[in-house]
JSON list of C-alpha atoms in Angstrom, two decimals:
[
{"chain": "A", "resi": 2, "resn": "GLN", "atom": "CA", "xyz": [8.39, -24.01, 0.08]},
{"chain": "A", "resi": 3, "resn": "VAL", "atom": "CA", "xyz": [8.37, -20.47, 0.46]},
{"chain": "A", "resi": 4, "resn": "GLN", "atom": "CA", "xyz": [6.80, -18.54, -2.35]},
{"chain": "A", "resi": 5, "resn": "LEU", "atom": "CA", "xyz": [5.86, -15.04, -2.76]},
{"chain": "A", "resi": 6, "resn": "VAL", "atom": "CA", "xyz": [4.79, -14.09, -6.11]},
{"chain": "A", "resi": 7, "resn": "GLU", "atom": "CA", "xyz": [4.43, -10.16, -7.29]},
{"chain": "A", "resi": 8, "resn": "SER", "atom": "CA", "xyz": [2.54, -8.89, -10.33]},
{"chain": "A", "resi": 9, "resn": "GLY", "atom": "CA", "xyz": [0.41, -5.71, -11.63]},
{"chain": "A", "resi": 10, "resn": "GLY", "atom": "CA", "xyz": [3.74, -3.74, -12.02]},
{"chain": "A", "resi": 11, "resn": "GLU", "atom": "CA", "xyz": [3.77, -1.49, -15.42]},
{"chain": "A", "resi": 12, "resn": "LEU", "atom": "CA", "xyz": [4.05, 1.90, -16.98]},
{"chain": "A", "resi": 13, "resn": "VAL", "atom": "CA", "xyz": [1.64, 4.35, -16.04]},
{"chain": "A", "resi": 14, "resn": "GLN", "atom": "CA", "xyz": [0.92, 7.98, -16.30]},
{"chain": "A", "resi": 15, "resn": "PRO", "atom": "CA", "xyz": [1.13, 10.38, -13.51]},
{"chain": "A", "resi": 16, "resn": "GLY", "atom": "CA", "xyz": [-2.31, 10.36, -11.79]},
{"chain": "A", "resi": 17, "resn": "GLY", "atom": "CA", "xyz": [-2.91, 6.86, -12.74]},
{"chain": "A", "resi": 18, "resn": "SER", "atom": "CA", "xyz": [-3.55, 3.70, -10.65]},
{"chain": "A", "resi": 19, "resn": "LEU", "atom": "CA", "xyz": [-2.52, 0.39, -10.50]},
{"chain": "A", "resi": 20, "resn": "ARG", "atom": "CA", "xyz": [-3.03, -2.71, -8.36]},
{"chain": "A", "resi": 21, "resn": "LEU", "atom": "CA", "xyz": [-0.24, -4.92, -7.27]},
{"chain": "A", "resi": 22, "resn": "SER", "atom": "CA", "xyz": [-0.89, -8.34, -6.06]},
{"chain": "A", "resi": 23, "resn": "CYS", "atom": "CA", "xyz": [1.32, -10.93, -3.99]},
{"chain": "A", "resi": 24, "resn": "VAL", "atom": "CA", "xyz": [0.39, -14.30, -3.74]},
{"chain": "A", "resi": 25, "resn": "ALA", "atom": "CA", "xyz": [1.98, -16.46, -0.83]},
{"chain": "A", "resi": 26, "resn": "SER", "atom": "CA", "xyz": [2.07, -19.92, -0.15]},
{"chain": "A", "resi": 27, "resn": "ARG", "atom": "CA", "xyz": [-0.44, -20.88, 2.30]},
{"chain": "A", "resi": 28, "resn": "SER", "atom": "CA", "xyz": [1.81, -21.84, 5.03]},
{"chain": "A", "resi": 29, "resn": "ILE", "atom": "CA", "xyz": [3.22, -18.07, 4.71]},
{"chain": "A", "resi": 30, "resn": "PHE", "atom": "CA", "xyz": [0.05, -16.14, 4.33]},
{"chain": "A", "resi": 31, "resn": "ILE", "atom": "CA", "xyz": [-1.54, -17.68, 7.78]},
{"chain": "A", "resi": 32, "resn": "ARG", "atom": "CA", "xyz": [1.47, -16.97, 9.99]},
{"chain": "A", "resi": 33, "resn": "TYR", "atom": "CA", "xyz": [3.14, -13.95, 8.75]},
{"chain": "A", "resi": 34, "resn": "ASN", "atom": "CA", "xyz": [2.65, -9.97, 8.60]},
{"chain": "A", "resi": 35, "resn": "MET", "atom": "CA", "xyz": [2.68, -8.85, 5.25]},
{"chain": "A", "resi": 36, "resn": "ASN", "atom": "CA", "xyz": [4.41, -5.81, 3.48]},
{"chain": "A", "resi": 37, "resn": "TRP", "atom": "CA", "xyz": [5.20, -3.82, 0.58]},
{"chain": "A", "resi": 38, "resn": "TYR", "atom": "CA", "xyz": [8.57, -2.29, 0.11]},
{"chain": "A", "resi": 39, "resn": "ARG", "atom": "CA", "xyz": [9.89, -0.53, -2.92]},
{"chain": "A", "resi": 40, "resn": "GLN", "atom": "CA", "xyz": [13.49, 0.52, -3.86]},
{"chain": "A", "resi": 41, "resn": "ALA", "atom": "CA", "xyz": [14.06, 3.16, -6.38]},
{"chain": "A", "resi": 42, "resn": "PRO", "atom": "CA", "xyz": [17.39, 3.49, -8.58]},
{"chain": "A", "resi": 43, "resn": "GLY", "atom": "CA", "xyz": [20.17, 4.81, -6.43]},
{"chain": "A", "resi": 44, "resn": "LYS", "atom": "CA", "xyz": [18.07, 4.62, -3.25]},
{"chain": "A", "resi": 45, "resn": "GLN", "atom": "CA", "xyz": [17.53, 2.13, -0.19]},
{"chain": "A", "resi": 46, "resn": "ARG", "atom": "CA", "xyz": [14.43, -0.09, -0.21]},
{"chain": "A", "resi": 47, "resn": "GLU", "atom": "CA", "xyz": [11.58, 1.32, 1.88]},
{"chain": "A", "resi": 48, "resn": "LEU", "atom": "CA", "xyz": [8.70, 0.32, 3.83]},
{"chain": "A", "resi": 49, "resn": "VAL", "atom": "CA", "xyz": [5.77, 1.25, 1.82]},
{"chain": "A", "resi": 50, "resn": "ALA", "atom": "CA", "xyz": [2.76, -0.31, 3.78]},
{"chain": "A", "resi": 51, "resn": "GLY", "atom": "CA", "xyz": [2.04, -3.17, 5.82]},
{"chain": "A", "resi": 52, "resn": "ILE", "atom": "CA", "xyz": [-0.56, -5.16, 7.18]},
{"chain": "A", "resi": 53, "resn": "THR", "atom": "CA", "xyz": [-0.82, -7.61, 10.17]},
{"chain": "A", "resi": 54, "resn": "LEU", "atom": "CA", "xyz": [-2.50, -10.93, 10.71]},
{"chain": "A", "resi": 55, "resn": "ALA", "atom": "CA", "xyz": [-5.22, -9.27, 12.29]},
{"chain": "A", "resi": 56, "resn": "GLY", "atom": "CA", "xyz": [-5.68, -6.68, 9.67]},
{"chain": "A", "resi": 57, "resn": "PHE", "atom": "CA", "xyz": [-3.85, -3.74, 11.47]},
{"chain": "A", "resi": 58, "resn": "THR", "atom": "CA", "xyz": [-2.06, -1.46, 8.61]},
{"chain": "A", "resi": 59, "resn": "ASN", "atom": "CA", "xyz": [0.53, 1.12, 8.58]},
{"chain": "A", "resi": 60, "resn": "TYR", "atom": "CA", "xyz": [1.80, 3.27, 5.88]},
{"chain": "A", "resi": 61, "resn": "ALA", "atom": "CA", "xyz": [4.62, 5.31, 4.84]},
{"chain": "A", "resi": 62, "resn": "ASP", "atom": "CA", "xyz": [3.86, 8.89, 5.26]},
{"chain": "A", "resi": 63, "resn": "SER", "atom": "CA", "xyz": [4.50, 9.34, 1.44]},
{"chain": "A", "resi": 64, "resn": "VAL", "atom": "CA", "xyz": [1.69, 7.22, 0.55]},
{"chain": "A", "resi": 65, "resn": "LYS", "atom": "CA", "xyz": [-1.02, 7.51, 3.22]},
{"chain": "A", "resi": 66, "resn": "GLY", "atom": "CA", "xyz": [-4.32, 8.11, 1.49]},
{"chain": "A", "resi": 67, "resn": "ARG", "atom": "CA", "xyz": [-3.35, 6.99, -1.88]},
{"chain": "A", "resi": 68, "resn": "PHE", "atom": "CA", "xyz": [-2.00, 3.09, -1.36]},
{"chain": "A", "resi": 69, "resn": "PRO", "atom": "CA", "xyz": [-4.29, 1.24, 0.68]},
{"chain": "A", "resi": 70, "resn": "ILE", "atom": "CA", "xyz": [-3.05, -2.48, 1.55]},
{"chain": "A", "resi": 71, "resn": "SER", "atom": "CA", "xyz": [-5.57, -5.18, 1.83]},
{"chain": "A", "resi": 72, "resn": "ARG", "atom": "CA", "xyz": [-5.25, -9.01, 1.99]},
{"chain": "A", "resi": 73, "resn": "ASP", "atom": "CA", "xyz": [-7.80, -11.53, 0.88]},
{"chain": "A", "resi": 74, "resn": "ASN", "atom": "CA", "xyz": [-7.19, -14.63, 3.32]},
{"chain": "A", "resi": 75, "resn": "ALA", "atom": "CA", "xyz": [-9.16, -17.02, 0.88]},
{"chain": "A", "resi": 76, "resn": "LYS", "atom": "CA", "xyz": [-6.70, -16.43, -2.07]},
{"chain": "A", "resi": 77, "resn": "ASN", "atom": "CA", "xyz": [-3.44, -15.82, 0.15]},
{"chain": "A", "resi": 78, "resn": "THR", "atom": "CA", "xyz": [-3.02, -12.60, -1.40]},
{"chain": "A", "resi": 79, "resn": "VAL", "atom": "CA", "xyz": [-1.88, -9.04, -0.59]},
{"chain": "A", "resi": 80, "resn": "TYR", "atom": "CA", "xyz": [-2.84, -6.04, -2.36]},
{"chain": "A", "resi": 81, "resn": "LEU", "atom": "CA", "xyz": [-1.58, -2.82, -2.71]},
{"chain": "A", "resi": 82, "resn": "GLN", "atom": "CA", "xyz": [-4.18, -0.36, -4.63]},
{"chain": "A", "resi": 83, "resn": "MET", "atom": "CA", "xyz": [-2.01, 2.53, -5.89]},
{"chain": "A", "resi": 84, "resn": "SER", "atom": "CA", "xyz": [-3.55, 5.84, -7.06]},
{"chain": "A", "resi": 85, "resn": "SER", "atom": "CA", "xyz": [-2.77, 9.28, -7.90]},
{"chain": "A", "resi": 86, "resn": "LEU", "atom": "CA", "xyz": [0.39, 8.07, -8.69]},
{"chain": "A", "resi": 87, "resn": "LYS", "atom": "CA", "xyz": [3.65, 10.09, -9.17]},
{"chain": "A", "resi": 88, "resn": "PRO", "atom": "CA", "xyz": [6.84, 9.90, -10.82]},
{"chain": "A", "resi": 89, "resn": "GLU", "atom": "CA", "xyz": [8.52, 9.59, -7.48]},
{"chain": "A", "resi": 90, "resn": "ASP", "atom": "CA", "xyz": [6.64, 6.51, -6.82]},
{"chain": "A", "resi": 91, "resn": "THR", "atom": "CA", "xyz": [8.80, 4.88, -9.73]},
{"chain": "A", "resi": 92, "resn": "ALA", "atom": "CA", "xyz": [10.55, 1.67, -8.23]},
{"chain": "A", "resi": 93, "resn": "VAL", "atom": "CA", "xyz": [10.53, -1.92, -8.02]},
{"chain": "A", "resi": 94, "resn": "TYR", "atom": "CA", "xyz": [8.10, -2.94, -5.31]},
{"chain": "A", "resi": 95, "resn": "TYR", "atom": "CA", "xyz": [8.72, -6.24, -3.17]},
{"chain": "A", "resi": 96, "resn": "CYS", "atom": "CA", "xyz": [6.38, -8.16, -1.46]},
{"chain": "A", "resi": 97, "resn": "ASN", "atom": "CA", "xyz": [7.44, -9.15, 2.12]},
{"chain": "A", "resi": 98, "resn": "ALA", "atom": "CA", "xyz": [6.27, -11.69, 4.47]},
{"chain": "A", "resi": 99, "resn": "LYS", "atom": "CA", "xyz": [7.83, -11.05, 8.15]},
{"chain": "A", "resi": 100, "resn": "ASN", "atom": "CA", "xyz": [7.22, -12.69, 11.63]},
{"chain": "A", "resi": 101, "resn": "ALA", "atom": "CA", "xyz": [9.48, -12.76, 14.75]},
{"chain": "A", "resi": 102, "resn": "ILE", "atom": "CA", "xyz": [12.11, -15.08, 13.29]},
{"chain": "A", "resi": 103, "resn": "PHE", "atom": "CA", "xyz": [11.97, -15.13, 9.65]},
{"chain": "A", "resi": 104, "resn": "THR", "atom": "CA", "xyz": [11.55, -12.64, 6.59]},
{"chain": "A", "resi": 105, "resn": "HIS", "atom": "CA", "xyz": [10.74, -13.57, 3.19]},
{"chain": "A", "resi": 106, "resn": "TRP", "atom": "CA", "xyz": [10.95, -11.54, -0.08]},
{"chain": "A", "resi": 107, "resn": "GLY", "atom": "CA", "xyz": [9.35, -11.52, -3.53]},
{"chain": "A", "resi": 108, "resn": "GLN", "atom": "CA", "xyz": [11.09, -11.15, -6.62]},
{"chain": "A", "resi": 109, "resn": "GLY", "atom": "CA", "xyz": [9.65, -7.66, -7.10]},
{"chain": "A", "resi": 110, "resn": "THR", "atom": "CA", "xyz": [7.65, -5.92, -9.84]},
{"chain": "A", "resi": 111, "resn": "GLN", "atom": "CA", "xyz": [8.54, -2.76, -11.81]},
{"chain": "A", "resi": 112, "resn": "VAL", "atom": "CA", "xyz": [6.49, 0.29, -11.40]},
{"chain": "A", "resi": 113, "resn": "THR", "atom": "CA", "xyz": [7.15, 3.25, -13.51]},
{"chain": "A", "resi": 114, "resn": "VAL", "atom": "CA", "xyz": [5.23, 6.48, -13.52]},
{"chain": "A", "resi": 115, "resn": "SER", "atom": "CA", "xyz": [5.77, 8.60, -16.47]},
{"chain": "A", "resi": 116, "resn": "SER", "atom": "CA", "xyz": [4.20, 10.54, -19.23]}
]
């Protein structure tokens, strides 16, 4: 059974930090590249960061240098370490697993950046 379970979203003040976690089922984690997407109200879902099975990373320009992505192969977990948060980072953040054939999504976790 495919499972992607996100956690870590909450209300945070501008300039603050959060770490999002996504625990995946083992069968997914060892076969898929992992990504974080986000969707703000009234906007399209967008790619935030991705990490391949080999550990190569890519980032949206808006988060480069602020949101490093990493994966812990022993824990089947991908992280998004978010720092210097801005109000425009407010969105539902989704974990995504993708390969050449399939794409899977988590249920999302809300991040709100507000004073």
